Every structure is written in structure tokens, then in C-alpha cells.
């Protein structure tokens, strides 16, 4: 996996120079997206994500 993705210094890595990249932490309005909202606990969300992935 690329070292240019994931967490770096407690923030998401800077956006790659790909046309379809988006981020909740960028200042670029054309690349910014809203945070994904969820209901329930982090544990419940984690279990749902694992179920979907598997």
C-alpha cells in the first residue's frame, strides 16, 4: 500500500494528484466532502463495516 495514504501527524495524508480524490480535511472546495454521519456506537459501526467488507 502506498505510504501517501492514511494517517500522518494525526491528520489524513495530503490529497494525491488524482482527479477523483476527495477529503474532509482539504481547503480545496472542489475536492472537499462532508464527513459521513452514522448512528450508534463506534463498535456497532465497526461491526457493520466488517460485515460489509467480508
Tab-separated table of C-alpha atoms in Angstrom:
chain	number	residue	atom	x	y	z
A	1	UNK	CA	0.000	0.000	0.000
A	2	UNK	CA	1.175	3.495	-0.743
A	3	UNK	CA	2.775	5.489	2.072
A	4	UNK	CA	0.952	8.575	0.775
A	5	UNK	CA	-2.412	7.479	2.210
A	6	UNK	CA	-3.665	7.055	5.758
A	7	UNK	CA	-2.870	8.941	8.940
A	8	UNK	CA	0.167	11.221	9.061
A	9	UNK	CA	0.807	13.510	12.039
A	10	UNK	CA	-2.731	12.938	13.372
A	11	UNK	CA	-4.323	14.004	10.052
A	12	UNK	CA	-5.212	12.282	6.840
A	13	UNK	CA	-2.411	12.290	4.304
A	14	UNK	CA	-2.488	15.131	1.751
A	15	UNK	CA	-4.649	14.504	-1.294
A	16	UNK	CA	-2.959	12.680	-4.144
A	17	UNK	CA	-2.961	14.371	-7.545
A	18	UNK	CA	-5.712	12.097	-8.861
A	19	UNK	CA	-8.823	13.622	-10.451
A	20	UNK	CA	-11.239	11.616	-8.278
A	21	UNK	CA	-9.610	12.265	-4.888
A	22	UNK	CA	-11.697	13.884	-2.133
A	23	UNK	CA	-11.148	14.717	1.529
A	24	UNK	CA	-12.953	16.040	4.573
A	25	UNK	CA	-9.787	17.895	5.623
A	26	UNK	CA	-8.838	19.792	2.477
A	27	UNK	CA	-9.202	23.523	1.935
A	28	UNK	CA	-9.871	22.964	-1.776
A	29	UNK	CA	-13.601	23.449	-2.340
A	30	UNK	CA	-13.577	21.289	-5.489
A	31	UNK	CA	-12.144	18.340	-3.512
A	32	UNK	CA	-13.924	18.774	-0.160
A	33	UNK	CA	-16.626	16.393	1.002
A	34	UNK	CA	-18.703	16.329	4.169
A	35	UNK	CA	-17.978	13.881	6.961
A	36	UNK	CA	-20.011	10.684	6.800
A	37	UNK	CA	-22.556	10.693	9.601
A	38	UNK	CA	-23.527	7.498	11.414
A	39	UNK	CA	-25.814	6.433	14.219
A	40	UNK	CA	-24.924	4.119	17.041
A	41	UNK	CA	-21.654	3.377	18.728
A	42	UNK	CA	-18.233	3.124	17.132
A	43	UNK	CA	-18.311	-0.600	17.975
A	44	UNK	CA	-21.603	-1.052	16.072
A	45	UNK	CA	-20.267	0.859	13.097
A	46	UNK	CA	-17.046	-1.158	13.093
A	47	UNK	CA	-19.030	-4.415	13.117
A	48	UNK	CA	-21.212	-3.216	10.223
A	49	UNK	CA	-18.172	-2.227	8.162
A	50	UNK	CA	-16.507	-5.589	8.791
A	51	UNK	CA	-19.715	-7.383	7.773
A	52	UNK	CA	-19.912	-5.365	4.549
A	53	UNK	CA	-16.258	-5.968	3.680
A	54	UNK	CA	-16.483	-9.698	4.323
